[in-house]
C-alpha positions as CSV (number, residue, x, y, z in Angstrom):
1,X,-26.0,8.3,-62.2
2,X,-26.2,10.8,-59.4
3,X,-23.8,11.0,-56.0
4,X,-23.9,13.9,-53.7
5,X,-22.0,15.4,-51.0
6,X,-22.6,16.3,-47.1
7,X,-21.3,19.6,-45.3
8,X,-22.9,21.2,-41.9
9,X,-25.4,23.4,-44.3
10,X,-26.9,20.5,-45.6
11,X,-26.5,18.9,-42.4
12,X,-29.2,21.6,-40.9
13,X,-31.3,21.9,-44.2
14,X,-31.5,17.7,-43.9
15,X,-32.8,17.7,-40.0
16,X,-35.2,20.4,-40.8
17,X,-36.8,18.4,-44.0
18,X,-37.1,15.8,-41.9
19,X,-38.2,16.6,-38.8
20,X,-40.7,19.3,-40.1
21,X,-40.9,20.6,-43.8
22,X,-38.4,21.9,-46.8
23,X,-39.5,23.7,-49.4
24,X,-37.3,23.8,-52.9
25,X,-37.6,24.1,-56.7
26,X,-38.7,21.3,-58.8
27,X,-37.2,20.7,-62.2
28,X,-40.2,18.6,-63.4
29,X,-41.0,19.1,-67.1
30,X,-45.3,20.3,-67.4
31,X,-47.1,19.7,-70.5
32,X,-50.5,21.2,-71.4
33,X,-52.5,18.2,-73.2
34,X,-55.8,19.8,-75.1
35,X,-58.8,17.8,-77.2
36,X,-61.4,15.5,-76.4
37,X,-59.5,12.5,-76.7
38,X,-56.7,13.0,-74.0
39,X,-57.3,11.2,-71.3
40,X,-58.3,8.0,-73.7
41,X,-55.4,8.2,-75.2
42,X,-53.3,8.3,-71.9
43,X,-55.4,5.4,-70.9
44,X,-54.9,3.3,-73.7
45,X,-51.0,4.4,-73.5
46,X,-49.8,4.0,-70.5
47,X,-49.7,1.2,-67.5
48,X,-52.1,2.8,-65.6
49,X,-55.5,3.8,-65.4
50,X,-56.1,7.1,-66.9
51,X,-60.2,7.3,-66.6
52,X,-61.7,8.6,-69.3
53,X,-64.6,9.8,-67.4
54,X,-62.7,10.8,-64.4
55,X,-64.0,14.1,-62.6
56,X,-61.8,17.3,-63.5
57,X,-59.1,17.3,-60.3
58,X,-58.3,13.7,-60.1
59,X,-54.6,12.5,-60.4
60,X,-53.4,9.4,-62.1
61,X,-49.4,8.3,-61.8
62,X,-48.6,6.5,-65.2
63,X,-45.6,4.9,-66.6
64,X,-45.2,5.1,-70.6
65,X,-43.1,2.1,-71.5
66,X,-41.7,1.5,-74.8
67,X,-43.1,-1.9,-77.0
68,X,-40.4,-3.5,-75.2
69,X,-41.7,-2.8,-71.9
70,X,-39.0,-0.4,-70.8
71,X,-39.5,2.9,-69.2
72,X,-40.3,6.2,-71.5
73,X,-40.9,8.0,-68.1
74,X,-43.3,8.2,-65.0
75,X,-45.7,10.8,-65.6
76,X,-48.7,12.4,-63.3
77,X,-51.6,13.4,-65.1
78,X,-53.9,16.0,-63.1
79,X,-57.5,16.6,-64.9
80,X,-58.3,20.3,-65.5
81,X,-61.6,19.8,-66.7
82,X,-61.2,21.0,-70.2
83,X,-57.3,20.3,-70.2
84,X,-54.8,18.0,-68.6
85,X,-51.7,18.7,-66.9
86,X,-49.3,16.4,-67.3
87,X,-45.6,16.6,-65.1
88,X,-42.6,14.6,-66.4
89,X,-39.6,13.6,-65.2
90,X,-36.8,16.7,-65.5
91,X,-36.1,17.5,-69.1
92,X,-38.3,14.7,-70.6
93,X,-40.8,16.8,-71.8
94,X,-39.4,16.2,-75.9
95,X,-39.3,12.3,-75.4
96,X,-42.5,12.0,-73.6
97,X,-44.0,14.7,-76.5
98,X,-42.4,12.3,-79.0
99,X,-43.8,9.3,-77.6
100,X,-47.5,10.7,-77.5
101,X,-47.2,12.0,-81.3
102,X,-45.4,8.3,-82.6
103,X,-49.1,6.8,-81.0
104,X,-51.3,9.9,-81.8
105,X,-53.2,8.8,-85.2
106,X,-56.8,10.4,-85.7
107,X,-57.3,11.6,-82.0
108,X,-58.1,15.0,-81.5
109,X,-54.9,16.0,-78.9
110,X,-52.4,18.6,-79.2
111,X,-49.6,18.8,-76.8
112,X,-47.9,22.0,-75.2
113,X,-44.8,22.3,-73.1
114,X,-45.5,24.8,-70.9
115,X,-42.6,24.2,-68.7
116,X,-41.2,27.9,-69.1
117,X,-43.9,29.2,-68.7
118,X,-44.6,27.5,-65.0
119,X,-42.6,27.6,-61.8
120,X,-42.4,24.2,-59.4
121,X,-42.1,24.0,-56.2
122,X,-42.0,20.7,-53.9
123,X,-43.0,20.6,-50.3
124,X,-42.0,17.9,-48.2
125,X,-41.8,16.9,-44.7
126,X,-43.9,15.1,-42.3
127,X,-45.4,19.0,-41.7
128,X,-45.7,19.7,-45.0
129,X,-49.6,19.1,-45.3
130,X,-50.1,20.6,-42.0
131,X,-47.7,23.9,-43.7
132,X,-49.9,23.8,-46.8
133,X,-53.0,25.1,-44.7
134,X,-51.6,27.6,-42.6
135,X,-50.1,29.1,-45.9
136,X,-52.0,31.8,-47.5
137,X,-52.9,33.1,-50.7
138,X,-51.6,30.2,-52.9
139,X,-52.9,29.5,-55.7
140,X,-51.8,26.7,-57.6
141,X,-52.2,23.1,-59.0
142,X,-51.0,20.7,-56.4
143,X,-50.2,17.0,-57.2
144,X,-49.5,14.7,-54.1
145,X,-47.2,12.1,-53.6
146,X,-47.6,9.6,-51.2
147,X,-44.9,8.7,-48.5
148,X,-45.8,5.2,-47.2
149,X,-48.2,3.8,-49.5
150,X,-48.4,0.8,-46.6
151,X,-49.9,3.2,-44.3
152,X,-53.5,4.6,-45.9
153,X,-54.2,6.3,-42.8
154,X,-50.1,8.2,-42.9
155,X,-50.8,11.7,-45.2
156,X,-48.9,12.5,-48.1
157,X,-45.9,14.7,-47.0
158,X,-44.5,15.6,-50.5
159,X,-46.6,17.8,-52.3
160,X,-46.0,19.3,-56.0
161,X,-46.8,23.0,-56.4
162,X,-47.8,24.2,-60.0
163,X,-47.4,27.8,-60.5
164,X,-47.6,30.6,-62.5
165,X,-43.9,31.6,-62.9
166,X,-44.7,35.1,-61.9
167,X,-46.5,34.3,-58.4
168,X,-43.4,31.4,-57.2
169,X,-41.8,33.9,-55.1
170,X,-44.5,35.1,-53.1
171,X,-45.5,31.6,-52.8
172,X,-42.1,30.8,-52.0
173,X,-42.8,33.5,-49.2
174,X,-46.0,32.1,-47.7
175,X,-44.6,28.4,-47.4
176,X,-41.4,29.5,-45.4
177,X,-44.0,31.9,-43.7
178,X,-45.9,29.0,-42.6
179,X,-42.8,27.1,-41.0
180,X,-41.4,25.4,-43.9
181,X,-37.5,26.0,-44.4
182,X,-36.1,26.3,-48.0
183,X,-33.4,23.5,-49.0
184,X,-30.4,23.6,-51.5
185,X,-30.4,21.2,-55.1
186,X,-28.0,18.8,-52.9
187,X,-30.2,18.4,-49.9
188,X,-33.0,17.8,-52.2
189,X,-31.6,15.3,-54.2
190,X,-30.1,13.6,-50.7
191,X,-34.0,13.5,-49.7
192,X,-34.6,11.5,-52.7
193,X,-32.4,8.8,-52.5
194,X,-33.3,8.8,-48.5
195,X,-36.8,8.3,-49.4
196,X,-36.4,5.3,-52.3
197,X,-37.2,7.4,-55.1
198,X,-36.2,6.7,-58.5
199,X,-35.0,9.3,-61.1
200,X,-35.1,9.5,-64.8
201,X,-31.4,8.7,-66.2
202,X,-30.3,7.0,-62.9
203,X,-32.8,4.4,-61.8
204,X,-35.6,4.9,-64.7
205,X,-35.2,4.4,-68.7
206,X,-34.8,2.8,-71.6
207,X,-32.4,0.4,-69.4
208,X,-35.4,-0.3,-67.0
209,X,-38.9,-1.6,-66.6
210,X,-41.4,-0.2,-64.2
211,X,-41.5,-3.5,-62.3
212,X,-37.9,-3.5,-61.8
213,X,-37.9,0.1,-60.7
214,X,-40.3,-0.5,-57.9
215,X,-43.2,1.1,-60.2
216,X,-46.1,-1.6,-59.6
217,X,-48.6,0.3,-58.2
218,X,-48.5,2.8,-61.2
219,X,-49.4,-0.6,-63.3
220,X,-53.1,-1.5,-63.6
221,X,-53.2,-5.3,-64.3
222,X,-56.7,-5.5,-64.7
223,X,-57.4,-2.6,-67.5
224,X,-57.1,-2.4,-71.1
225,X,-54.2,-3.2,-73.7
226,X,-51.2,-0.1,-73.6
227,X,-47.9,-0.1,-75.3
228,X,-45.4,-2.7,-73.7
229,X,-48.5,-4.9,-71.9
230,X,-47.5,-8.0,-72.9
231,X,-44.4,-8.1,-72.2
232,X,-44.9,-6.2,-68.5
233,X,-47.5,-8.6,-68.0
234,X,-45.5,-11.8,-69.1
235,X,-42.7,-10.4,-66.7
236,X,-45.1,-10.6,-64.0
237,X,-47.4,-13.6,-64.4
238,X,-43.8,-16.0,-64.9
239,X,-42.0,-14.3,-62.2
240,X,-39.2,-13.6,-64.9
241,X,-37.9,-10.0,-63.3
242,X,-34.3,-9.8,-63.3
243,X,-33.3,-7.4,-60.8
244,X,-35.1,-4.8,-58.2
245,X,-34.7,-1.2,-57.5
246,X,-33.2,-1.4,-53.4
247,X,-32.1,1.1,-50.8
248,X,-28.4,0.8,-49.7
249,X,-26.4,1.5,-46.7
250,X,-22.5,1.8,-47.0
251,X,-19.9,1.0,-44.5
252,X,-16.4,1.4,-45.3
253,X,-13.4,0.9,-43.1
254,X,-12.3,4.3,-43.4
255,X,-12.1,7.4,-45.7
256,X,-14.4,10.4,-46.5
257,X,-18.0,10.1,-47.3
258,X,-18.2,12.6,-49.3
259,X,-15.6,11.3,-51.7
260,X,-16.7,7.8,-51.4
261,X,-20.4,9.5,-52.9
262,X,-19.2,10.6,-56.0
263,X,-17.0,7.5,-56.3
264,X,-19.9,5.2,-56.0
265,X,-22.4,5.6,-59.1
266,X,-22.1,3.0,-61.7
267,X,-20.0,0.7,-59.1
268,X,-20.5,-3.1,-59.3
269,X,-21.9,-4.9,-56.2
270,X,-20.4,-8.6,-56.0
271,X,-21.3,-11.8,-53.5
272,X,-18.6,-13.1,-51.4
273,X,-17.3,-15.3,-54.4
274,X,-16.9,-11.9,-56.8
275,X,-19.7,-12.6,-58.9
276,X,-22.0,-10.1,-60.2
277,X,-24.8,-9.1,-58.4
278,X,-25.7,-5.9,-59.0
279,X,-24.9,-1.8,-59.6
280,X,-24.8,1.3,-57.6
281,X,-26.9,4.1,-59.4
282,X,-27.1,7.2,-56.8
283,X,-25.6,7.7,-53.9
284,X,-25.2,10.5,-51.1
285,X,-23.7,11.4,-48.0
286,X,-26.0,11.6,-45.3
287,X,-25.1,14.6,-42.6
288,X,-25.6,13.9,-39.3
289,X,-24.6,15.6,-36.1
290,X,-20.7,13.2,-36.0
291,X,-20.1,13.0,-39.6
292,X,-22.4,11.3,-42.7
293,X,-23.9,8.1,-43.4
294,X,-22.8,6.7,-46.8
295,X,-26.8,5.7,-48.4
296,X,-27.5,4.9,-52.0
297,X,-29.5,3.5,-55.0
298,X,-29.1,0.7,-56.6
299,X,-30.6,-2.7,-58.9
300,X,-29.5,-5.9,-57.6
301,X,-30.2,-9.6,-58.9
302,X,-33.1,-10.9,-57.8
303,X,-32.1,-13.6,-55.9
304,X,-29.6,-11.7,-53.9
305,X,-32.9,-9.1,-52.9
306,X,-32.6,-9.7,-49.5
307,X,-33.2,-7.3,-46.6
308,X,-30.2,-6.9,-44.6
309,X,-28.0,-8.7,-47.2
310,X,-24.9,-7.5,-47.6
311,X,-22.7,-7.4,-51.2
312,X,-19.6,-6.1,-51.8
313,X,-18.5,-3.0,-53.9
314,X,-16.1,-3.9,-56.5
315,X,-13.1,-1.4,-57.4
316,X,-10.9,-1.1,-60.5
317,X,-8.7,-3.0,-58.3
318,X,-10.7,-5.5,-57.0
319,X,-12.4,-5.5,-53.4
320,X,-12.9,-1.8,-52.7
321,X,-13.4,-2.6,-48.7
322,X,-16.7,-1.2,-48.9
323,X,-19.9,-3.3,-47.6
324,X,-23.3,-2.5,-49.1
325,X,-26.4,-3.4,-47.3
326,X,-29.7,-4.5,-48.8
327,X,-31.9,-1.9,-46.2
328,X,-35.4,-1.6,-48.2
329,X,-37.2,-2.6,-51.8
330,X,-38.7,0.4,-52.2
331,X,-42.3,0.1,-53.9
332,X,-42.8,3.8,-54.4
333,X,-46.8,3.6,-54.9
334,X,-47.5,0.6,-52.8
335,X,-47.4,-3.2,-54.4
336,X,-49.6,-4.6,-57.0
337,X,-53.5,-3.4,-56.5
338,X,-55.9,-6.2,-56.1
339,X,-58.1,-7.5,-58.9
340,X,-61.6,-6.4,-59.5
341,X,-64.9,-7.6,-57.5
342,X,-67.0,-10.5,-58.8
């Protein structure tokens, strides 16, 4: 569970990420995944469609869910041509490793983690694309994440950087070069729960399913059997999901945002009667130019989903006098994809 503070640096570091472009490390985990029956296997894993007989630079965005339908992690898998790059969530790298050997019988795949051996970097930014080509001399694997998955003709502004450790600074270099302005851990992580975006441990887990965490259009309804099908695919067919992943936006009668933050992970949300309707999972303090805006993460009952609802934070005590409002449903890679032709 994640909460975050605001000060005047990150207050400047925050306008610049989102007016142009920011530029910081990534803690992704990177695995190396060799033999001739990798990308089957991933496809026969995981929720979505990992084509075997993709061309070498494709990307696929996968979830691999336990046989109970709950989240192992959200991976991106980026063809190499005779490899496949595989990016976890921050120090997953051993559970998603473990997961891929429990399934791995007679297929020819070995997996490395070559996570020290590699430098991240993330650019983001409504400028970052346009950043990306003025840059020179980088040479790297880049993975794209999309920003508004509603909006086809909107570009990606989030862009992972695969390195070779030893060429991250001068990278580093060209990107803040090329106008982008490099941004601290806590401005990074307040651009993540800004932008909807669940993280391992917080929002994603064994506690979760991808359908709950907003992760639908990493599912492919329409392909092949993987681990924890049926019971994703029950989930959706009868309507039977529980709770969803939603954007929040706190407003509290007084005290300091910053402190309110921290206080706010793993806090119950409650209707106006006191029952429960939901929990807070990350929250930060937005900077802007007369204080901070109080946003977070959090699941809520599905039948309390509403946009512009508004629940109540509970306290040890009771009514903390805090107002949380239901601002988005975040649906990171767009909603469910439509079924095949004919």
């Amino acid at each position: 569970m994640t909460a975050i503070a605001a000060n005047s640096h990150t207050a400047e570091e925050f306008r610049a990420a989102t007016q142009r472009a920011a530029v910081f490390p990534s803690d992704a985990g990177l695995l190396r995944l060799t033999g001739e029956d990798a990308r089957d296997l991933l496809n026969r894993l995981s929720t979505n469609l990992v084509d075997p007989d993709g061309a070498a630079g494709e990307i696929a965005v996968t979830v691999l869910t336990s046989d109970r339908g709950r989240i192992v992690d959200l991976v991106y898998v980026v063809h190499c041509g005779d490899h496949q790059l595989m990016l976890t969530s921050p120090g997953q790298q051993q559970n998603v490793i473990d997961f891929l050997d429990k399934y791995t019988i007679m297929e020819d795949l070995e997996v490395e983690d070559a996570t020290a051996d590699t430098a991240m970097l993330t650019l983001t930014g409504p400028a970052a694309n346009e950043i990306l080509g003025r840059a020179q001399s980088i040479d790297a694997v880049r993975v794209s994440l999309p920003a508004d998955p509603d909006d086809p003709d909107r570009p990606p502004t989030c862009q992972l950087l695969c390195l070779d450790r030893d060429a991250a600074n001068r990278v580093l270099t060209a990107l803040e070069s090329a106008g982008a302005v490099s941004v601290s851990a806590t401005t990074a992580e307040t651009l993540r729960i800004a932008g909807g975006r669940p993280a391992y441990g917080s929002e994603m887990g064994d506690t979760y399913n991808p359908l709950e965490a907003g992760l639908i259009g990493a599912i492919d309804f329409h392909k092949g059997c993987y681990i924890g099908q049926e019971v994703i695919a029950r989930l959706d067919t009868y309507d039977k999901v529980q709770k969803y992943l939603v954007t929040l936006r706190f407003e509290s009668r007084a005290g300091d945002a910053s402190e309110m933050a921290a206080a706010l992970p793993n806090a119950r949300l409650t209707d106006d009667a006191g029952d429960a309707m939901g929990l807070v999972t990350s929250a930060a303090a937005v900077p802007t130019t007369d204080g901070a805006n109080l946003i977070g993460l959090g699941y809520v009952r599905t039948r309390a989903v509403q946009i512009g609802g508004r629940l109540k934070v509970a306290s040890d005590d009771g009514d903390s006098g805090i107002v949380a409002e239901i601002t988005a449903q975040p649906l990171l890679f767009g909603g469910e994809k439509p079924g095949l032709a004919g």
